[in-house]
Short mmCIF file of C-alpha atoms in Angstrom, two decimals:
data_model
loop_
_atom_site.label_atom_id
_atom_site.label_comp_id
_atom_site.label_asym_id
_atom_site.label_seq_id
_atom_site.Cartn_x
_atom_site.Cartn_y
_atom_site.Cartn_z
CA UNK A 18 -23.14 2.27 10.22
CA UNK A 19 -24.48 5.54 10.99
CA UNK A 20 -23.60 9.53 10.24
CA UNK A 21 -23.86 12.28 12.49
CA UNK A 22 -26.17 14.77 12.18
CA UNK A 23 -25.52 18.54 11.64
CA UNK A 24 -26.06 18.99 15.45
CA UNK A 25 -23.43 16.44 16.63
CA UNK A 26 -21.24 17.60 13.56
CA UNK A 27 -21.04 20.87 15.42
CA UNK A 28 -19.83 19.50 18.35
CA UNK A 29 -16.20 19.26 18.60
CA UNK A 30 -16.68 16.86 21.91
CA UNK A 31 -17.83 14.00 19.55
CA UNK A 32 -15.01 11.59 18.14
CA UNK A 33 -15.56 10.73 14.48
CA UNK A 34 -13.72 9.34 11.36
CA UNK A 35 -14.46 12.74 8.83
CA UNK A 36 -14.30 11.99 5.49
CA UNK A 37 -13.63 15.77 2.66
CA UNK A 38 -13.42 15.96 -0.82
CA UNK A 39 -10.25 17.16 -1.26
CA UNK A 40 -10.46 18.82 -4.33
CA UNK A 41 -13.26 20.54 -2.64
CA UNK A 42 -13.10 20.57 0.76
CA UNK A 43 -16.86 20.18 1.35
CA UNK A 44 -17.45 17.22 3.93
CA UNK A 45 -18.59 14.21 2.49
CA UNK A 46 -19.72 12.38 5.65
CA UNK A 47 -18.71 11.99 9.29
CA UNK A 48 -18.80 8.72 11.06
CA UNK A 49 -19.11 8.56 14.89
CA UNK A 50 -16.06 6.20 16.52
CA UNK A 51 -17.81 3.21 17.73
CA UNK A 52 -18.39 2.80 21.44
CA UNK A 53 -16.96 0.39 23.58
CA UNK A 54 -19.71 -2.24 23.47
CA UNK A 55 -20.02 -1.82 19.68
CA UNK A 56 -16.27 -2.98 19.39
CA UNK A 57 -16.68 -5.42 21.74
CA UNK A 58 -19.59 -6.70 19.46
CA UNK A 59 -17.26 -6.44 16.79
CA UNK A 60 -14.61 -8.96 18.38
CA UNK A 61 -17.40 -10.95 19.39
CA UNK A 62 -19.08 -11.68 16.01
CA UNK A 63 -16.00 -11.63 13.77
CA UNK A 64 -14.34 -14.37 16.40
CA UNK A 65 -17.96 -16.26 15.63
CA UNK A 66 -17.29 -15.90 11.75
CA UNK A 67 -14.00 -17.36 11.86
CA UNK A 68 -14.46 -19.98 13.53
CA UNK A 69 -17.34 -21.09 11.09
CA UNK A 70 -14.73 -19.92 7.77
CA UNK A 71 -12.11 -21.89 9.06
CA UNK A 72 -14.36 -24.85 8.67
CA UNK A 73 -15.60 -23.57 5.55
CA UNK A 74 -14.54 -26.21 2.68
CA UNK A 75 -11.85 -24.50 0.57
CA UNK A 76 -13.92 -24.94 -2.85
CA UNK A 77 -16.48 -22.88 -1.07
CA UNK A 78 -13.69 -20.00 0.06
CA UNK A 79 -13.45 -19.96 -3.72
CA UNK A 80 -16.52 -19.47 -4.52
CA UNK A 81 -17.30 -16.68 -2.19
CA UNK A 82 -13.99 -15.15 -3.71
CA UNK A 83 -15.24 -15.48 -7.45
CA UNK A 84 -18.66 -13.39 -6.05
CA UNK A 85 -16.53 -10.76 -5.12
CA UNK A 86 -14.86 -10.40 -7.74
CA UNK A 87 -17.52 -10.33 -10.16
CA UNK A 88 -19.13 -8.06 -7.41
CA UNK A 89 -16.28 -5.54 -7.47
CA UNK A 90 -17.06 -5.53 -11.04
CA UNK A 91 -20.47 -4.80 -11.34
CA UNK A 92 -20.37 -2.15 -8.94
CA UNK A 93 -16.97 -0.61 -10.27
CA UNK A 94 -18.21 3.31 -11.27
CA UNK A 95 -19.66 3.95 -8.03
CA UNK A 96 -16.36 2.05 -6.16
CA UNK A 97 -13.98 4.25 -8.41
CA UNK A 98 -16.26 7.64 -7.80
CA UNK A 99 -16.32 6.48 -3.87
CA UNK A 100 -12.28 6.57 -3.90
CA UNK A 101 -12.21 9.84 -6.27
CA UNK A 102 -14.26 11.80 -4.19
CA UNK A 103 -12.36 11.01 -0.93
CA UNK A 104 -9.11 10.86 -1.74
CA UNK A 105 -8.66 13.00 -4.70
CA UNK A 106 -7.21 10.21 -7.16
CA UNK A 107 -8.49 10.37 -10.92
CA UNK A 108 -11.49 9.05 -11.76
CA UNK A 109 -9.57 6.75 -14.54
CA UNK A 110 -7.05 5.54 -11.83
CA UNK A 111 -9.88 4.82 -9.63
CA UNK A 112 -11.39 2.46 -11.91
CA UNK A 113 -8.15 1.08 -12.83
CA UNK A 114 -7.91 -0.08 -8.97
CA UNK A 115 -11.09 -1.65 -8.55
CA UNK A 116 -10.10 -3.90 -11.46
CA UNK A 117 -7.10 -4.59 -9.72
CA UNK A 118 -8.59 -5.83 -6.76
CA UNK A 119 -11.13 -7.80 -8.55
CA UNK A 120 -8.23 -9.40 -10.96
CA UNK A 121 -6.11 -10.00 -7.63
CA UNK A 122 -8.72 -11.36 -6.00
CA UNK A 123 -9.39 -13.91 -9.00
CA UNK A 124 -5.59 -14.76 -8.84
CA UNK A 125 -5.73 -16.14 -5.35
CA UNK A 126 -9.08 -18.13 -6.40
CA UNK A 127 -6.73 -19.91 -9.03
CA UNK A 128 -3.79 -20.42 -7.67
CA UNK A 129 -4.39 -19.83 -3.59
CA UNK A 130 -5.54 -23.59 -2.80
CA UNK A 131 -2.62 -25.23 -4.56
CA UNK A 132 -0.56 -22.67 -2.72
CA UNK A 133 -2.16 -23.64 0.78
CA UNK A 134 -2.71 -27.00 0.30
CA UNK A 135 -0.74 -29.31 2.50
CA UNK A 136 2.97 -29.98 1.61
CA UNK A 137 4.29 -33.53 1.44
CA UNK A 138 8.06 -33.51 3.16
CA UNK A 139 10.65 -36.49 2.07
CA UNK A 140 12.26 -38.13 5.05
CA UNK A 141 14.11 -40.87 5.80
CA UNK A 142 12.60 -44.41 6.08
CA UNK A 143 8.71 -44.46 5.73
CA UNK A 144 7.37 -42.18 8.04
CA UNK A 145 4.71 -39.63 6.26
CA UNK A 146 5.16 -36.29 6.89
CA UNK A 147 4.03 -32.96 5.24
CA UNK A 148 3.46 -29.26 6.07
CA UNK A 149 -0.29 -28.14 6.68
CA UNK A 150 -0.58 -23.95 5.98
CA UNK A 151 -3.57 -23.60 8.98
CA UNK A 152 -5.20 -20.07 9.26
CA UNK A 153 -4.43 -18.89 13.24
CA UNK A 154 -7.11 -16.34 13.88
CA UNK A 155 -8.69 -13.15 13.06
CA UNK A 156 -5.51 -10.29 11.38
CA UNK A 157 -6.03 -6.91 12.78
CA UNK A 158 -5.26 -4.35 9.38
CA UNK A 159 -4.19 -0.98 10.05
CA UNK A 160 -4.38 0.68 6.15
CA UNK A 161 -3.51 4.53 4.34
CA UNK A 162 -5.85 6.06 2.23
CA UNK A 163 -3.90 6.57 -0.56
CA UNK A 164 -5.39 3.15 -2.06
CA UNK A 165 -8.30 2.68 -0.88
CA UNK A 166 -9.58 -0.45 -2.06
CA UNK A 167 -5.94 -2.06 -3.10
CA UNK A 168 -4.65 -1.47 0.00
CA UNK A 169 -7.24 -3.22 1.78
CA UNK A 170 -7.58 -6.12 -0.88
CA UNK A 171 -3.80 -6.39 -1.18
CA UNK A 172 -3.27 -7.34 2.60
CA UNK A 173 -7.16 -9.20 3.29
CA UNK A 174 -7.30 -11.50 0.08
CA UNK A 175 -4.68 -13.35 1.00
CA UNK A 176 -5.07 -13.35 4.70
CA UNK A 177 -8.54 -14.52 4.25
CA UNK A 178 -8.21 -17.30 1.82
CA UNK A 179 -6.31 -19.93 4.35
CA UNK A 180 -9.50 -19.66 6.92
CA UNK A 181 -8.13 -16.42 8.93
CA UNK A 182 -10.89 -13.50 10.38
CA UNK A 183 -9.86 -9.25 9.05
CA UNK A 184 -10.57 -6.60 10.83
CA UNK A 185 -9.80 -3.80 9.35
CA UNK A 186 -9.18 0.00 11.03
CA UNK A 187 -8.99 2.30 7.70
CA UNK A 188 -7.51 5.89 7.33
CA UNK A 189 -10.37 8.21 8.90
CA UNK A 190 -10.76 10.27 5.69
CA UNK A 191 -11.62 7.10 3.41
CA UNK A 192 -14.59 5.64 5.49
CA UNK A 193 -16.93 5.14 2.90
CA UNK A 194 -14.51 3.10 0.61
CA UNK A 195 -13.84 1.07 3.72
CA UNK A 196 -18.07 0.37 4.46
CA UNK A 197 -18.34 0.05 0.81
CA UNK A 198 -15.80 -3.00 0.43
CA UNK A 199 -17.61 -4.70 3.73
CA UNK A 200 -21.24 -4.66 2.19
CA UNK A 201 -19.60 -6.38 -0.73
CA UNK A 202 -17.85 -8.92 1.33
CA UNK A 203 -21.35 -9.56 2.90
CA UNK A 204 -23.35 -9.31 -0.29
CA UNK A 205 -20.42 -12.23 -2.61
CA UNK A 206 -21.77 -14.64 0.92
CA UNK A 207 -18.56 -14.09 3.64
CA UNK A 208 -19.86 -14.93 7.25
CA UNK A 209 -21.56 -11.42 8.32
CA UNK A 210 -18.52 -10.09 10.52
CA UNK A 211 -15.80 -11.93 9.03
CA UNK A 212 -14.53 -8.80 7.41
CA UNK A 213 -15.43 -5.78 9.91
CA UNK A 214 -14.32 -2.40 10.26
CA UNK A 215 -13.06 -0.48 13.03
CA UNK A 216 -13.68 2.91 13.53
CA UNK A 217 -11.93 3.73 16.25
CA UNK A 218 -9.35 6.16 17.82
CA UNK A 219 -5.84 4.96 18.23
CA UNK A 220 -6.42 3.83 22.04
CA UNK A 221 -9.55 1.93 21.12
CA UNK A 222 -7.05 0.15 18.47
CA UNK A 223 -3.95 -0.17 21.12
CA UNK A 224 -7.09 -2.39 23.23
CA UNK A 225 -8.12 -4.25 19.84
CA UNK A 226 -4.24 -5.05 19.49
CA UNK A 227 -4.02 -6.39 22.77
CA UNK A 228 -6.95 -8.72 22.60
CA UNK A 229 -6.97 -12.52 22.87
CA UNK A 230 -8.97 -11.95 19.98
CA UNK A 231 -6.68 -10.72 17.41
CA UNK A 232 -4.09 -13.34 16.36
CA UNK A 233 -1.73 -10.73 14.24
CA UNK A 234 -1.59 -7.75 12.90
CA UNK A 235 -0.66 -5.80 9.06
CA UNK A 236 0.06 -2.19 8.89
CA UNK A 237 1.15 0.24 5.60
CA UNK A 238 1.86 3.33 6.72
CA UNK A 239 4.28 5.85 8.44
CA UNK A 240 7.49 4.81 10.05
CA UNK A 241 5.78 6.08 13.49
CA UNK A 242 2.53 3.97 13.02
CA UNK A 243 4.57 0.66 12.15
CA UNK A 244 7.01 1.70 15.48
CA UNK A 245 3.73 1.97 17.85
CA UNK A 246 1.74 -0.90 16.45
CA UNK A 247 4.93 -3.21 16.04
CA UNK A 248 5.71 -2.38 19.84
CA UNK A 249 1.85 -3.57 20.86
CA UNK A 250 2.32 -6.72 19.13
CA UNK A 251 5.79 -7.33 20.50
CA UNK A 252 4.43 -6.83 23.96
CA UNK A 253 1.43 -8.85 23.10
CA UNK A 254 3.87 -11.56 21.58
CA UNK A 255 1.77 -11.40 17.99
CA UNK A 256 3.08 -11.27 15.01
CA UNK A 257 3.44 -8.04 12.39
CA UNK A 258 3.63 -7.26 9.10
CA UNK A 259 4.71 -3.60 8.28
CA UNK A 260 5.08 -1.91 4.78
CA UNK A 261 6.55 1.76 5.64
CA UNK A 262 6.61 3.69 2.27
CA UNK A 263 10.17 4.37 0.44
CA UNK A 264 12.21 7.17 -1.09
CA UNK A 265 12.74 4.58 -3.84
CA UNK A 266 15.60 5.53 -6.46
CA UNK A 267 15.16 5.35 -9.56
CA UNK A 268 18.59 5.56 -11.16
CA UNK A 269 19.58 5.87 -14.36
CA UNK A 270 22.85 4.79 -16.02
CA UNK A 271 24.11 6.93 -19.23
CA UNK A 272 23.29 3.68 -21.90
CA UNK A 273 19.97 3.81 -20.84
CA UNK A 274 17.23 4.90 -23.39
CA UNK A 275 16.48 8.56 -22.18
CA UNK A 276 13.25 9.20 -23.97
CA UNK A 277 11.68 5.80 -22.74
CA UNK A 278 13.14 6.71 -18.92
CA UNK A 279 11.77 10.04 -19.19
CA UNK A 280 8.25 8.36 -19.63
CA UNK A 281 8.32 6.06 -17.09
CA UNK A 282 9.66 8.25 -14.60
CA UNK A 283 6.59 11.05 -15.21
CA UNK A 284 4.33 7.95 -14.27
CA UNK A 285 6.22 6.77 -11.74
CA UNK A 286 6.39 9.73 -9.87
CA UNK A 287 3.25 11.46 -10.12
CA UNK A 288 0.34 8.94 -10.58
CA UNK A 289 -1.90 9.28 -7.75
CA UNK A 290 -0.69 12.72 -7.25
CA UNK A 291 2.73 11.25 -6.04
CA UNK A 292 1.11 9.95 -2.99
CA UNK A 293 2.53 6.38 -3.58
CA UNK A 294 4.40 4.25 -0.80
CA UNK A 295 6.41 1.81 -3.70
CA UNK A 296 7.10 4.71 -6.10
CA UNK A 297 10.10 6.51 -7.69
CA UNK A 298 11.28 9.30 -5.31
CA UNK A 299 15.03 10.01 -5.92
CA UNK A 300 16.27 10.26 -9.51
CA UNK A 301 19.82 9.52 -9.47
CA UNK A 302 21.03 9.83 -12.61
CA UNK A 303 24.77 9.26 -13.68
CA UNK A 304 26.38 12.32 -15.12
CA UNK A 305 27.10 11.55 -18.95
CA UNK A 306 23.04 11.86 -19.39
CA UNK A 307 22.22 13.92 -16.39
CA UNK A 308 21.29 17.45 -18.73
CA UNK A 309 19.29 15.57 -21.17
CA UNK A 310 17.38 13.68 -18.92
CA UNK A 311 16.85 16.84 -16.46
CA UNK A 312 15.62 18.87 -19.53
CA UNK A 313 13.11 16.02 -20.89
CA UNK A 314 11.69 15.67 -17.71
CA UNK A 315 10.94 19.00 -16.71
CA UNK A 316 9.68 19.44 -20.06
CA UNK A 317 7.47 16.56 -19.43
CA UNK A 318 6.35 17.31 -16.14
CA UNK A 319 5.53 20.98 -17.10
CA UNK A 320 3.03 19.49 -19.40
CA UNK A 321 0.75 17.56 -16.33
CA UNK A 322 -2.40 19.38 -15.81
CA UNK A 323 -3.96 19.58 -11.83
CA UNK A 324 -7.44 19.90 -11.40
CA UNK A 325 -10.67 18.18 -11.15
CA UNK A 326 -9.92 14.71 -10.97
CA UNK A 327 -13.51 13.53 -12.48
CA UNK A 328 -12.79 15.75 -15.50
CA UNK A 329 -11.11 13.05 -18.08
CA UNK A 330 -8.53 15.04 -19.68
CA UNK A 331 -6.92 15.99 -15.77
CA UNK A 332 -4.02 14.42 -15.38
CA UNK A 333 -3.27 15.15 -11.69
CA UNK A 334 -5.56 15.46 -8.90
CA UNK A 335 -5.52 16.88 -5.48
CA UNK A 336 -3.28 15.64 -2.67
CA UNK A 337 -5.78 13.82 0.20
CA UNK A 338 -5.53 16.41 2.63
CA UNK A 339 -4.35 20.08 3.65
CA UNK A 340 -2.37 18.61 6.09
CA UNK A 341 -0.46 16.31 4.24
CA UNK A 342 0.53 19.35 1.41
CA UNK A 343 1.56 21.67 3.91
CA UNK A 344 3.98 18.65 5.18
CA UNK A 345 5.05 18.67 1.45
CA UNK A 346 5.76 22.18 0.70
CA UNK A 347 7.54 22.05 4.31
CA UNK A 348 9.85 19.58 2.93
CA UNK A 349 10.52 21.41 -0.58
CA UNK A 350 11.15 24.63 1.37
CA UNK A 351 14.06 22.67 3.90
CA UNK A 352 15.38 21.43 0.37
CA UNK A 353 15.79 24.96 -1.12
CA UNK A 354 17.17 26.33 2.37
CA UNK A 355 19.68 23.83 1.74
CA UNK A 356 21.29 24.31 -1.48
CA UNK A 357 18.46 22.27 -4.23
CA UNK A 358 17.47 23.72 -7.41
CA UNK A 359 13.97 24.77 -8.32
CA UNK A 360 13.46 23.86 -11.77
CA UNK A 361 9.23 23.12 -11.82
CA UNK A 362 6.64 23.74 -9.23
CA UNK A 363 7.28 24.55 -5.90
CA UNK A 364 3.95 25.82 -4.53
CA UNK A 365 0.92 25.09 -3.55
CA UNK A 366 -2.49 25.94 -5.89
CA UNK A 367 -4.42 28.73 -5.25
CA UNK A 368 -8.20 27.98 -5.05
CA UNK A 369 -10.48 25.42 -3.21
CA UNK A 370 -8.81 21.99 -2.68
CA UNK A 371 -5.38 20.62 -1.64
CA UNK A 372 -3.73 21.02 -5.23
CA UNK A 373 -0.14 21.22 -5.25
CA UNK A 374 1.78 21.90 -8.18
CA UNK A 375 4.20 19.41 -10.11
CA UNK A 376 7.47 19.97 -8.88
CA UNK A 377 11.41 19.34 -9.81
CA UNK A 378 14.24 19.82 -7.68
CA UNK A 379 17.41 19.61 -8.69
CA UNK A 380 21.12 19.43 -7.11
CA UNK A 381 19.40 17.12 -4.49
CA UNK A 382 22.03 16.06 -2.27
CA UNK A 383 22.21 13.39 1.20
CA UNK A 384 21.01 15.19 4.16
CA UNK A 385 18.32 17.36 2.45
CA UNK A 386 14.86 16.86 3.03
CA UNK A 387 13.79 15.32 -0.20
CA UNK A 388 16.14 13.10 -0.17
CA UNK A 389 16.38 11.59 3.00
CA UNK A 390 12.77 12.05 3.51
CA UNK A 391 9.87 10.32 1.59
CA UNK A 392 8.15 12.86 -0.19
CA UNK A 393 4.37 11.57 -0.36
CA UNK A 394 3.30 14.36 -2.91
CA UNK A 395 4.03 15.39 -6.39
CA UNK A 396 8.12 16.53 -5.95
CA UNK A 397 10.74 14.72 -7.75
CA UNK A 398 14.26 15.10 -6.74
CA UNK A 399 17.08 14.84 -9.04
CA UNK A 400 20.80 13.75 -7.97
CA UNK A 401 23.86 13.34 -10.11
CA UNK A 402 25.98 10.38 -9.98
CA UNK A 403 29.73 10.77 -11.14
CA UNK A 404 29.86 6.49 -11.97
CA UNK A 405 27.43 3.55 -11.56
CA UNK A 406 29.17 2.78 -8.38
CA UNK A 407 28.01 6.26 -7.13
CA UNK A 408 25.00 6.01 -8.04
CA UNK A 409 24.61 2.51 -6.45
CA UNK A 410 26.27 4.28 -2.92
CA UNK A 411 23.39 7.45 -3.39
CA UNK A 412 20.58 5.04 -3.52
CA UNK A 413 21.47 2.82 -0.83
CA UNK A 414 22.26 6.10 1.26
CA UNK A 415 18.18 5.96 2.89
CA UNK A 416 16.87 4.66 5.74
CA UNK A 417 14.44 3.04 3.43
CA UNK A 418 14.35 0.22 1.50
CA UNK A 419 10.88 -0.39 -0.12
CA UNK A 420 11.76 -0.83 -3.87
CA UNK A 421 14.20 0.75 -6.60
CA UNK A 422 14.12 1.32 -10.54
CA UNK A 423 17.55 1.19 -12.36
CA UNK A 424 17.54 2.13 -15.82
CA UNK A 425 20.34 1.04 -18.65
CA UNK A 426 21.21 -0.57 -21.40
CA UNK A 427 22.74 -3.49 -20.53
CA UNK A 428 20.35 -6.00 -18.49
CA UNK A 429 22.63 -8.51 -17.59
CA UNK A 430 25.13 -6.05 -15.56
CA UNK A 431 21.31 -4.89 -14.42
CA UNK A 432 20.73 -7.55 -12.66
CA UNK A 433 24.03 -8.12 -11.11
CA UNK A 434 23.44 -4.49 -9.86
CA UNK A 435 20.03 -4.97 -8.44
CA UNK A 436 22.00 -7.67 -5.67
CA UNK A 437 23.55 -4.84 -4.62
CA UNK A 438 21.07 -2.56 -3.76
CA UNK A 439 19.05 -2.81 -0.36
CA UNK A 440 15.39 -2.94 -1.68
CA UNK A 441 12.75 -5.48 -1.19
CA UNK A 442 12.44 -5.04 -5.50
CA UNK A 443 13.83 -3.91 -7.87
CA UNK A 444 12.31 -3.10 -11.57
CA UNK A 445 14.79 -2.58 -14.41
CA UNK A 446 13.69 -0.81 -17.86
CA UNK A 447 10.58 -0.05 -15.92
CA UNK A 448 8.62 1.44 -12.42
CA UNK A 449 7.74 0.10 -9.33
CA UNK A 450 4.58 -1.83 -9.87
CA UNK A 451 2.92 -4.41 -8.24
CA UNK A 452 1.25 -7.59 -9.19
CA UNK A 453 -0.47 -10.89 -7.41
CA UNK A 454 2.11 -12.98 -8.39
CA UNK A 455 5.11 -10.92 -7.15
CA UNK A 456 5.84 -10.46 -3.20
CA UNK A 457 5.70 -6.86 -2.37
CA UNK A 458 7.57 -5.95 1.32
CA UNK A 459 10.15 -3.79 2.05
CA UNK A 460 13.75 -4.11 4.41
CA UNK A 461 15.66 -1.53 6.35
CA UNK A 462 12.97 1.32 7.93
CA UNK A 463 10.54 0.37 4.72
CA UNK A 464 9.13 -2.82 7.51
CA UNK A 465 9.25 -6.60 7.02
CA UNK A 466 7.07 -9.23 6.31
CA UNK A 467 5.50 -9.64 2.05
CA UNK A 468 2.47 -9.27 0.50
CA UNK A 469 0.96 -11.24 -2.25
CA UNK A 470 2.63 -14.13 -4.21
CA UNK A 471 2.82 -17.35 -2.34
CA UNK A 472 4.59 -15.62 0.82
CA UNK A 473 1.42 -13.49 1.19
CA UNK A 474 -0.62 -16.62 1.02
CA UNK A 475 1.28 -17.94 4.17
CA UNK A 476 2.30 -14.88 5.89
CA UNK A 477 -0.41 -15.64 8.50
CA UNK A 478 -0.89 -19.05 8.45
CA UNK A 479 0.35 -22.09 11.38
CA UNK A 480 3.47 -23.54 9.37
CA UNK A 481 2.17 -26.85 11.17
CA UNK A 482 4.52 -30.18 10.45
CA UNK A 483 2.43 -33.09 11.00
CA UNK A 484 5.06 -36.64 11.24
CA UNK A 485 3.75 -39.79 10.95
CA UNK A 486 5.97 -42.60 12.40
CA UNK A 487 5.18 -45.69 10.70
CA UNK A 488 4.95 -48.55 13.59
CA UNK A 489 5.96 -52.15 12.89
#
């Protein structure tokens, strides 16, 4: 890994991943894309380190992922100040994701071998067969920078455990969390180049896709991302995974307990600055209880305080780039234009950084922006639902379909609802969260494919049926 100098930073001819502090905007670092014979040294010595991991013993997979954990630990404060200072998130939900990965990671160490170890299938007379769960390359990652490390360790960990190679190409802007996680990789004793990243424009990547090299690919990101990289692999007849962010609903029913939906839905829409792909976007809330929950949570979210995010008693930080906020304040503006309700917010922060102020909309109707639209900043958008059966049609009115939140009373008719709606999960009495033990994936335009749980831990492994015929 190297930086470029003050010289080549002045050059606009030189292609490099540029990494700001967005509640600054002074440049952290810039890293030069690698050149064509540094990638193809990349290919060349992770395709080396998989084939030795693959014959790696498992106990000894488990091992190395033990190291990391404990190394994730031990280097957790500088991890969670690498992840505030690029993209923005506060420096107590920084550290609160480097646990994550380290507790995920542990998870898989536990329960992964059982998981992947080979499956014994009853058959008729005495022939032996079972299902082996065999690890068919090297996974080409494609991953946002909204998460830095959880991201990455969501989609590797369990890639990596069944003998499979990761390469990973990270957002531009989050560079250093990406280098960070590969020296610790290297340091808990992974084959050097097992775990590589690609810095690299998005032809470079189209080539990387394309490569004999790559056995698969995993992307979380935009709908356009997962459309171009899904058509590569189709071409290249490899397999995807795609997670494509949500305008998750979270909907709540008038026997619900307002105060305690109030809460959650604060948290569930603006942690991490309401940059969050499984995350409450729509509030559809049925009419009886509409005005009091409205009124709590604008009360609520008037109360979140923007600013530093190293500074303990900030609530809110920045959003990760200038970019992405003007998108955002595009989106609120095409809301208003069409008939919404500002209640809270609405505008961006004067001053240094991408700040953007804690917003409500409400009288948020199908075919406005922020609510067809996933809204990957701080906005909340409120809709009123006469029944529970219109509020069941108003959240399954999106193109997405990543997760949902349904609030009420009554769990039993919950969960009778929940088989109605089109969501990959849904979370009742609470917010979209997610855990090792859970599958996380989405259906409709939120992608295919799941994360984590025991269908993470064979996503990307050779389903391989071995039958023995007994012979007389």
């Amino acid at each position: 890994m190297s930086q470029l100098n003050s010289a080549q930073i002045a050059n606009p001819q030189i292609a490099a991943a540029v990494s700001r502090n967005p509640a600054t905007g002074e440049l952290i670092a810039t890293y030069p894309f690698q050149t064509p014979a540094e990638v193809e040294r990349l290919l060349q010595d992770n395709a080396a380190a998989y084939s030795m991991w693959r014959a790696t013993p498992m106990g000894e997979r488990v091992a190395a992922y033990r190291r990391l954990a404990q190394a994730l630990r031990e280097n957790s404060e500088n991890l969670a100040h690498i992840i505030t200072a690029e993209m923005g998130k506060t420096i107590a939900a920084a550290r609160a994701e480097v646990e994550k990965c380290a507790a995920t990671i542990l998870w898989i160490a536990d329960n992964g071998p059982a998981i992947l170890a080979d499956e014994p299938v009853s058959v008729d007379g005495d022939d032996q067969v079972h299902v082996s769960y065999l690890p068919i390359g090297s996974i080409l990652g494609v991953m946002p920078w909204n998460f830095p490390l959880w991201q990455v360790v969501r989609a590797a960990a369990p890639i990596m455990l069944s003998g499979n190679g990761f390469i990973l190409k990270h957002a531009p802007n989050v560079m250093g969390s990406a280098y960070a996680l590969q020296r610790l990789y290297e340091t808990a004793g992974f084959p050097v180049g097992l775990f590589a990243n690609l810095n690299a424009d998005n032809e470079t990547v189209a080539h990387v896709i394309e490569d004999g090299r790559v056995a698969a690919i995993t992307l979380t990101g935009s709908m356009r991302a997962g459309a171009a990289v899904a058509a590569l692999a189709g071409k290249a007849l490899k397999k995807s995974l795609l997670e494509l962010g949500g305008a998750d609903a979270f909907i709540v029913l008038k026997d619900a307990n307002i105060d305690l939906a109030v809460k959650a839905a604060i948290e569930a829409r603006f942690q991490n600055a309401g940059q969050v792909c499984l995350a409450a976007k729509r509030f559809i809330v049925e009419k009886p209880v509409a005005e009091a929950f409205t009124r709590k949570f604008v009360a609520a979210a008037a109360q979140l305080t923007a600013g530093d995010p190293l500074d303990a008693s900030v609530t809110m930080g920045p959003m990760a780039r200038g970019d992405l906020r003007d998108e955002l304040h595009g989106q609120v503006q095409r809301t208003l234009d069409a008939g919404a309700t500002l209640l809270l917010g609405g505008n961006k922060i004067d001053g240094p950084g991408n700040f953007y102020a804690p917003t409500v909309l409400a009288d948020v109707k199908p075919g406005m922006a922020a609510f067809d639209e996933e809204t990957f900043g701080p906005v909340a958008a409120i809709t009123v639902a006469e029944d529970a059966e219109h509020a069941i049609e108003l959240a399954n009115t999106s193109d997405y379909g990543l997760g949902g939140n349904l609030w009420t009373g009554d769990v039993a008719r919950a969960q009778r609802i929940a088989r109605r709606l089109e969501t990959g999960g849904v979370f009742i009495n609470g917010f979209s969260a997610t855990n090792a033990r859970i599958p996380v994936g989405g259906v409709k335009k939120s992608g295919y494919g799941r994360e984590l749980s025991h269908f993470g831990l064979r996503e990307f492994t050779n389903a391989q049926a071995v039958w023995a015929r007994k012979i007389a």
